[in-house]
Short mmCIF file of C-alpha atoms in Angstrom, two decimals:
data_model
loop_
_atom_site.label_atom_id
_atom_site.label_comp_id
_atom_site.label_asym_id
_atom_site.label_seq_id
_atom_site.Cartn_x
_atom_site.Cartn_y
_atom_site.Cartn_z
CA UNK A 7 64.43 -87.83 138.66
CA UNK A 8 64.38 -85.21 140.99
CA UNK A 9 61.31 -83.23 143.27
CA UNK A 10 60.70 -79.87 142.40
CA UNK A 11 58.31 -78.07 145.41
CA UNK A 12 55.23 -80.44 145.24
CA UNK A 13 56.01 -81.81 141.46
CA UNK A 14 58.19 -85.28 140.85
CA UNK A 15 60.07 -84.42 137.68
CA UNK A 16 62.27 -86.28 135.83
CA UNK A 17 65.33 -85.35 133.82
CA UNK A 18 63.73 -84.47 130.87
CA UNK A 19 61.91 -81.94 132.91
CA UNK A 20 58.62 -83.26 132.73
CA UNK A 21 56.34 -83.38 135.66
CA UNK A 22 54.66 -86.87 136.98
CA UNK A 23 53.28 -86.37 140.17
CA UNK A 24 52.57 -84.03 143.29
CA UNK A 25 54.75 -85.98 145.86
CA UNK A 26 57.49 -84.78 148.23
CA UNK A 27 59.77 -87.43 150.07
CA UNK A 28 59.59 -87.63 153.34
CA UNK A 29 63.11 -86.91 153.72
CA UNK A 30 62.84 -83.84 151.82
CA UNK A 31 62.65 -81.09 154.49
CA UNK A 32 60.48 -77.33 153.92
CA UNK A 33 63.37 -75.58 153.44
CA UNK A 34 64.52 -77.65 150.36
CA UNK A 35 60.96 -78.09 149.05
CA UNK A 36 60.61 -74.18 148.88
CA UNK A 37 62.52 -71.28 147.81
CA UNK A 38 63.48 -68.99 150.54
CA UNK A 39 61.26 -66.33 149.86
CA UNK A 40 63.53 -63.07 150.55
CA UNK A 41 64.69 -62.15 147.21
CA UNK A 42 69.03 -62.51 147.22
CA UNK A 43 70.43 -59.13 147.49
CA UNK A 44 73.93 -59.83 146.33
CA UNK A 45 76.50 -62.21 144.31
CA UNK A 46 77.25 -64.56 146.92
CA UNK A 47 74.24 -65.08 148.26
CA UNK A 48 73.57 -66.11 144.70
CA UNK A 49 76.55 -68.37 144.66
CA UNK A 50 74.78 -69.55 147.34
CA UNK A 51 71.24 -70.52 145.82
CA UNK A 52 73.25 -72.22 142.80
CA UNK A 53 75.14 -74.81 144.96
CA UNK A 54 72.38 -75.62 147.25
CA UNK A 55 69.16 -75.11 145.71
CA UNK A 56 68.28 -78.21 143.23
CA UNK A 57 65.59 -75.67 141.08
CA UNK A 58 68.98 -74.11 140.06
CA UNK A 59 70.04 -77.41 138.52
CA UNK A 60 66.78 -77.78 136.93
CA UNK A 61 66.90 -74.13 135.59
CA UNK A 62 70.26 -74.22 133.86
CA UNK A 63 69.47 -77.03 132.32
CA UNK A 64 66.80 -75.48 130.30
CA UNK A 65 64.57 -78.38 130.45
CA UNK A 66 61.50 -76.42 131.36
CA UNK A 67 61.25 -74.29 128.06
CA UNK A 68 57.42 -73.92 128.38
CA UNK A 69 57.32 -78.30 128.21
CA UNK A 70 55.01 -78.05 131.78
CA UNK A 71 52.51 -79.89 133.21
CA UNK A 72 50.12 -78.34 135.69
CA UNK A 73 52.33 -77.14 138.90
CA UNK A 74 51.19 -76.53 142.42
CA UNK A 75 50.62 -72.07 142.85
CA UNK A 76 53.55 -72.55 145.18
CA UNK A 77 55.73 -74.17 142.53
CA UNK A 78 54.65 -71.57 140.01
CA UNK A 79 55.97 -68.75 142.37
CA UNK A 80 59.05 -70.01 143.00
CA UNK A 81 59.65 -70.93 139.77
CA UNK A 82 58.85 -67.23 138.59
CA UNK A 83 61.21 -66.14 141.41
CA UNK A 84 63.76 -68.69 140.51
CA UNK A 85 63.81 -67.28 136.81
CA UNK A 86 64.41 -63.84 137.97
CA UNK A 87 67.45 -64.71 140.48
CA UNK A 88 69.52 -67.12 138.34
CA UNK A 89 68.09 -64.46 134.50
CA UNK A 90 66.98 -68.44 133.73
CA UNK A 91 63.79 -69.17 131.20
CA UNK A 92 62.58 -68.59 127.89
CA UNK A 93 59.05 -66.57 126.60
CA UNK A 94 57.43 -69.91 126.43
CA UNK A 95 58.14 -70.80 129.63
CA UNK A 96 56.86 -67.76 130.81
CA UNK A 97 53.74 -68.13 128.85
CA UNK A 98 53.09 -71.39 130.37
CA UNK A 99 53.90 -70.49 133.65
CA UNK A 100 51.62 -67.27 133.16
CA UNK A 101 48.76 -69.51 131.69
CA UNK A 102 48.68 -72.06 135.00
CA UNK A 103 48.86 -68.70 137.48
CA UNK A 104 45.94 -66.82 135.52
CA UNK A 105 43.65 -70.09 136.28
CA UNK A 106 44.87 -70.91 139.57
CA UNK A 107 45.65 -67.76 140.92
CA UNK A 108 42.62 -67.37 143.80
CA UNK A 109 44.74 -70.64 145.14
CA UNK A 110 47.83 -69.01 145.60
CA UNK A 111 49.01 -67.35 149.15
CA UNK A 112 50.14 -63.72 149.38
CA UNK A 113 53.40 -64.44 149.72
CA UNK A 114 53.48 -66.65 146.27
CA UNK A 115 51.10 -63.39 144.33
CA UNK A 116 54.63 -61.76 145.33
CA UNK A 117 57.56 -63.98 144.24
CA UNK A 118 55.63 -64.26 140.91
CA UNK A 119 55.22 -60.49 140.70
CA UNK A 120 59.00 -60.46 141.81
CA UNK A 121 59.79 -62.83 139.32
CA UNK A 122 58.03 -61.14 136.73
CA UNK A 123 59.98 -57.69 136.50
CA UNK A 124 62.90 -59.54 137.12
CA UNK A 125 62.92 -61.24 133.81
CA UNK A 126 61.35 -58.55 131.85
CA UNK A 127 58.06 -60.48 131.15
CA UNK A 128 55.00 -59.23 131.57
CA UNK A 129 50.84 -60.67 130.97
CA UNK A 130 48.72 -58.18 130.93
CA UNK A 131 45.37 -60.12 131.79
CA UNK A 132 47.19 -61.84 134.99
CA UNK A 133 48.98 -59.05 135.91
CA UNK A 134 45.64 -57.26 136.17
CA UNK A 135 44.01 -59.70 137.89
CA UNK A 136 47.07 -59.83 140.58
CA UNK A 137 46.43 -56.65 140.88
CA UNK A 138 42.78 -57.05 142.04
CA UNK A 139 44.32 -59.66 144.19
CA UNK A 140 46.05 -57.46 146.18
CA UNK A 141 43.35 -54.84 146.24
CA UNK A 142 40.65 -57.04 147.59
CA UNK A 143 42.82 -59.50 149.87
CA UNK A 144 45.27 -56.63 151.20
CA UNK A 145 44.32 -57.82 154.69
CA UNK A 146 45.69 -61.45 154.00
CA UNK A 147 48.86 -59.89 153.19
CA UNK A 148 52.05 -59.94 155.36
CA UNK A 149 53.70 -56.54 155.54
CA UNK A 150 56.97 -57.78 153.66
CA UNK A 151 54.66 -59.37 150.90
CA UNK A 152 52.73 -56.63 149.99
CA UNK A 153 55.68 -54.30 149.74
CA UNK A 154 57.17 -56.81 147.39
CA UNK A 155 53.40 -56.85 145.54
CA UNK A 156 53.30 -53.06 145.52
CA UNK A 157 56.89 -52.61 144.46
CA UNK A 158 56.61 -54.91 141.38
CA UNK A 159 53.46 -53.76 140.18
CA UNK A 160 54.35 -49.71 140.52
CA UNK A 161 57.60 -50.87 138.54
CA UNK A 162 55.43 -52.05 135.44
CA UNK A 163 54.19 -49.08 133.72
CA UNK A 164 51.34 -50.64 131.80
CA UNK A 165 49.24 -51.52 134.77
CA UNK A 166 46.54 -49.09 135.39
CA UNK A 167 44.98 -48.88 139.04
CA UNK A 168 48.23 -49.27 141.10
CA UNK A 169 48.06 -45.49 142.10
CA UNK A 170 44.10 -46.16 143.21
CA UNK A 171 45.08 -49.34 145.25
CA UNK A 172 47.82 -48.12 147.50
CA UNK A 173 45.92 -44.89 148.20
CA UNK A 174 43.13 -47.53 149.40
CA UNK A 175 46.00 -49.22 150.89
CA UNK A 176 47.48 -46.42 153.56
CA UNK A 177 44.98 -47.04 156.04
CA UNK A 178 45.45 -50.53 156.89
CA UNK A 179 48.95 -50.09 156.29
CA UNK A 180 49.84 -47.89 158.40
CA UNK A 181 49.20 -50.77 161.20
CA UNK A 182 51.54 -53.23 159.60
CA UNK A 183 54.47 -50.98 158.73
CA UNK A 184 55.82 -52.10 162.13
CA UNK A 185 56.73 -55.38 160.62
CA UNK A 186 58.00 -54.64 157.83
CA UNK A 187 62.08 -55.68 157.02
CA UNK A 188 64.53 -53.42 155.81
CA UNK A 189 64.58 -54.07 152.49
CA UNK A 190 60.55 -54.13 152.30
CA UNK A 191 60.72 -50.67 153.94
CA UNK A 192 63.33 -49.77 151.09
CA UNK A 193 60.66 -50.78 148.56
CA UNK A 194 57.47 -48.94 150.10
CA UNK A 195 59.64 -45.80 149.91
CA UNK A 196 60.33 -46.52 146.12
CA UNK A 197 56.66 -47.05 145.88
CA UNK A 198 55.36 -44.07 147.40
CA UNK A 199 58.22 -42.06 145.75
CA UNK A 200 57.66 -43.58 141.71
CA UNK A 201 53.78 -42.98 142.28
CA UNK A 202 54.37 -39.35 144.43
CA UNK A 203 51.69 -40.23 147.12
CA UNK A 204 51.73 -39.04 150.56
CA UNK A 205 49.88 -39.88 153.47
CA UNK A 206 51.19 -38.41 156.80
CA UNK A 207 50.63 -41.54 159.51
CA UNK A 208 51.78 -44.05 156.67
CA UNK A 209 54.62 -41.86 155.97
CA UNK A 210 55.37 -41.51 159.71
CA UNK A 211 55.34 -44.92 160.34
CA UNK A 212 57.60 -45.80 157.88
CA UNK A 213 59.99 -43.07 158.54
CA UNK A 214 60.09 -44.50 162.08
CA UNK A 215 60.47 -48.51 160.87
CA UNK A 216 62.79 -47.48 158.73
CA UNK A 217 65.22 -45.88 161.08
CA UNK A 218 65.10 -49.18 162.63
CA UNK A 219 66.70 -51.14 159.92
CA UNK A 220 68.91 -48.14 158.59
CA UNK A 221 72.05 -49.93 160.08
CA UNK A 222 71.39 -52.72 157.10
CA UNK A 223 70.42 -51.38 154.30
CA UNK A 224 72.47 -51.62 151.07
CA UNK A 225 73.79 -48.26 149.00
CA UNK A 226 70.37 -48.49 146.52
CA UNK A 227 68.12 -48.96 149.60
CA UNK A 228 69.54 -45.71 151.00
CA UNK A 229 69.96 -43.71 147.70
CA UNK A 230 66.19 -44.31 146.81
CA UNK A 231 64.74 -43.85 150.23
CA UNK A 232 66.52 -40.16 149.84
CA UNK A 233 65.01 -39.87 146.69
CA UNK A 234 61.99 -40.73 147.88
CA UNK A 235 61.48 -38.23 150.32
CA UNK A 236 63.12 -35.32 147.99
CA UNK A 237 60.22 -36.50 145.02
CA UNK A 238 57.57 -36.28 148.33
CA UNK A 239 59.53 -32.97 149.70
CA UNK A 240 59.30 -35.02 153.29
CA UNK A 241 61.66 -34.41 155.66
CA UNK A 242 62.31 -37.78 157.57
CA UNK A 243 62.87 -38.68 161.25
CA UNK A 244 65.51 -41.15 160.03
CA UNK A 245 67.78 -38.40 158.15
CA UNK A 246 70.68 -38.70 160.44
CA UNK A 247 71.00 -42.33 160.24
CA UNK A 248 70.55 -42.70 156.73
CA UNK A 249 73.36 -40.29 155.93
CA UNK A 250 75.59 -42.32 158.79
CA UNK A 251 74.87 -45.64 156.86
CA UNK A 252 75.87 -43.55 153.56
CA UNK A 253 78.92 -42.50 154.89
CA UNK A 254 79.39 -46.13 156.49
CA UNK A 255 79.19 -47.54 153.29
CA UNK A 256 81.66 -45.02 151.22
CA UNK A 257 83.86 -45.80 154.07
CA UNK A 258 83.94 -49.36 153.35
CA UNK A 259 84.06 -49.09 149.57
CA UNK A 260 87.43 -46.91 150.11
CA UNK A 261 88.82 -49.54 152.56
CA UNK A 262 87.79 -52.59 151.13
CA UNK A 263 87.22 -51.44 147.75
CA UNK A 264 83.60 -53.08 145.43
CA UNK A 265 83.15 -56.48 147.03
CA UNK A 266 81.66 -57.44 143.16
CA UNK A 267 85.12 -56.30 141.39
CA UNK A 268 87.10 -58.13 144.15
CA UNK A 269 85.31 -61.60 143.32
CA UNK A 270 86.39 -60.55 139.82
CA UNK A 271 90.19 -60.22 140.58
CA UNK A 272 89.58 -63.49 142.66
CA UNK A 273 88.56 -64.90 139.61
CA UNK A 274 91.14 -63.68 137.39
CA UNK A 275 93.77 -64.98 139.56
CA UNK A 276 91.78 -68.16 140.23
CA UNK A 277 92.22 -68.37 136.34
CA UNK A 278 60.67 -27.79 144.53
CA UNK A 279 62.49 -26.34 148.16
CA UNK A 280 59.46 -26.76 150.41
CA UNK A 281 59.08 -29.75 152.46
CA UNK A 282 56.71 -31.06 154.53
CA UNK A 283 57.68 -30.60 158.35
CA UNK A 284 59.10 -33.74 160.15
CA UNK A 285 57.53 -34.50 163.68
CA UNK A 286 61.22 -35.20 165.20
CA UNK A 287 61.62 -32.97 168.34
CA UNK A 288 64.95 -31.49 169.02
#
């Protein structure tokens, strides 16, 4: 028997009861809720996190009973990092979050949305009705959590609206783009850029967060913020310091070589020309 979140679940995979042990401790009740950004960090999440065990085994293949909405996140989000779950298990899990979902917190709307495009799966009746979530809640929602939100439901194309609810969305956002991470600045850019919106304060704002976090962002995080603001023809503050990290990176790819092919080796051995003007002073 093990304790999954809130849910006591036994080897079989069914669920008994909502009860955590006391010795169980937040942080291995819950998924962290940053999605993994590379191979060891999900080397990582296999050896410590005991969903992963419960996962691989394949004994949740749609056999659920009802879950807690902060189980079903994780468990969405879980499916996504380990590419762990079947159809029925994302029906079920789909079926529980379409009846509970005015339960579930902002930052659980968003692993599940996360969790969704990461395996591929998609409902179309929940994911509209996350989607009016996030419209009429927006101002329960942390900055990193609605970029996540946003991010997943601009990469889905069969969702109508998403366009109409981040336009509604620039206003109040603008305020909370100071919080945002680097890789949840990384995604707002990819949102703005897939759906071609502009809004100059939003846009501002995030030009100026994101020069903030340009020391850590990853190569994709830095080719699609370019790409971003070539599709919007915006010139950003942060120019300079996105090409540094660029050349940072190609720098440490010739030196060190693909950190992903040397775990590998390891292994083997083991066994338009206008743009809008930037407000950066010279």
């Amino acid at each position: 028997m093990m304790f999954y979140g809130n849910d006591c679940i036994y080897n079989d995979g069914n669920v008994l009861s909502h009860q955590v042990p006391d010795e169980m401790s937040d942080e291995q009740s819950v998924f962290l809720y940053a999605p993994w950004r590379n191979e060891e960090n999900i080397k990582i999440c296999q050896q410590n996190q005991p969903y992963w065990r419960l996962l691989k085994r394949g004994h949740l293949d749609g056999k659920l009973r009802e879950l807690t909405p902060k189980t079903l996140g994780n468990l969405m989000w879980g499916c996504a990092l380990t590419q762990t779950g079947t159809t029925k298990m994302f029906d079920e899990l789909s079926r529980q979050a379409l009846v509970k979902l005015d339960n579930f917190s902002c930052r659980d709307v968003g692993n599940f949305l996360w969790g969704m495009v990461g395996v591929r799966y998609q409902h179309h009746d929940l994911l509209k009705k996350m989607l009016s979530y996030c419209a009429n809640r927006l101002h329960e929602f942390d900055a990193d959590s609605i970029a996540l939100s946003m991010w997943a439901l601009s990469s889905i194309d069969s969702i109508e609206g998403v366009s109409e609810m981040v336009k509604r969305s620039f206003v109040p956002l603008s305020e909370s783009v100071h919080s945002l991470s680097g890789s949840g600045c990384a995604k707002m850019w990819n949102v703005v850029g897939k759906l071609n919106l502009y809004h100059a304060r939003f846009t501002e704002n995030l030009d100026d967060r994101t020069e903030y976090w340009c020391h850590v962002l990853i190569p994709e995080e830095v080719a699609n913020i370019l790409l971003a603001c070539s599709i919007l023809r915006y010139e950003p503050h942060c120019m300079i310091s996105l090409i540094e990290q660029a050349f940072c990176i190609i720098e440490n790819i010739e030196k060190y070589g693909n950190n992903n092919n040397d775990d590998d080796d390891d292994e083997g051995n083991n066994r338009d020309n206008n743009s809008r003007p930037s407000t950066t002073t010279s």
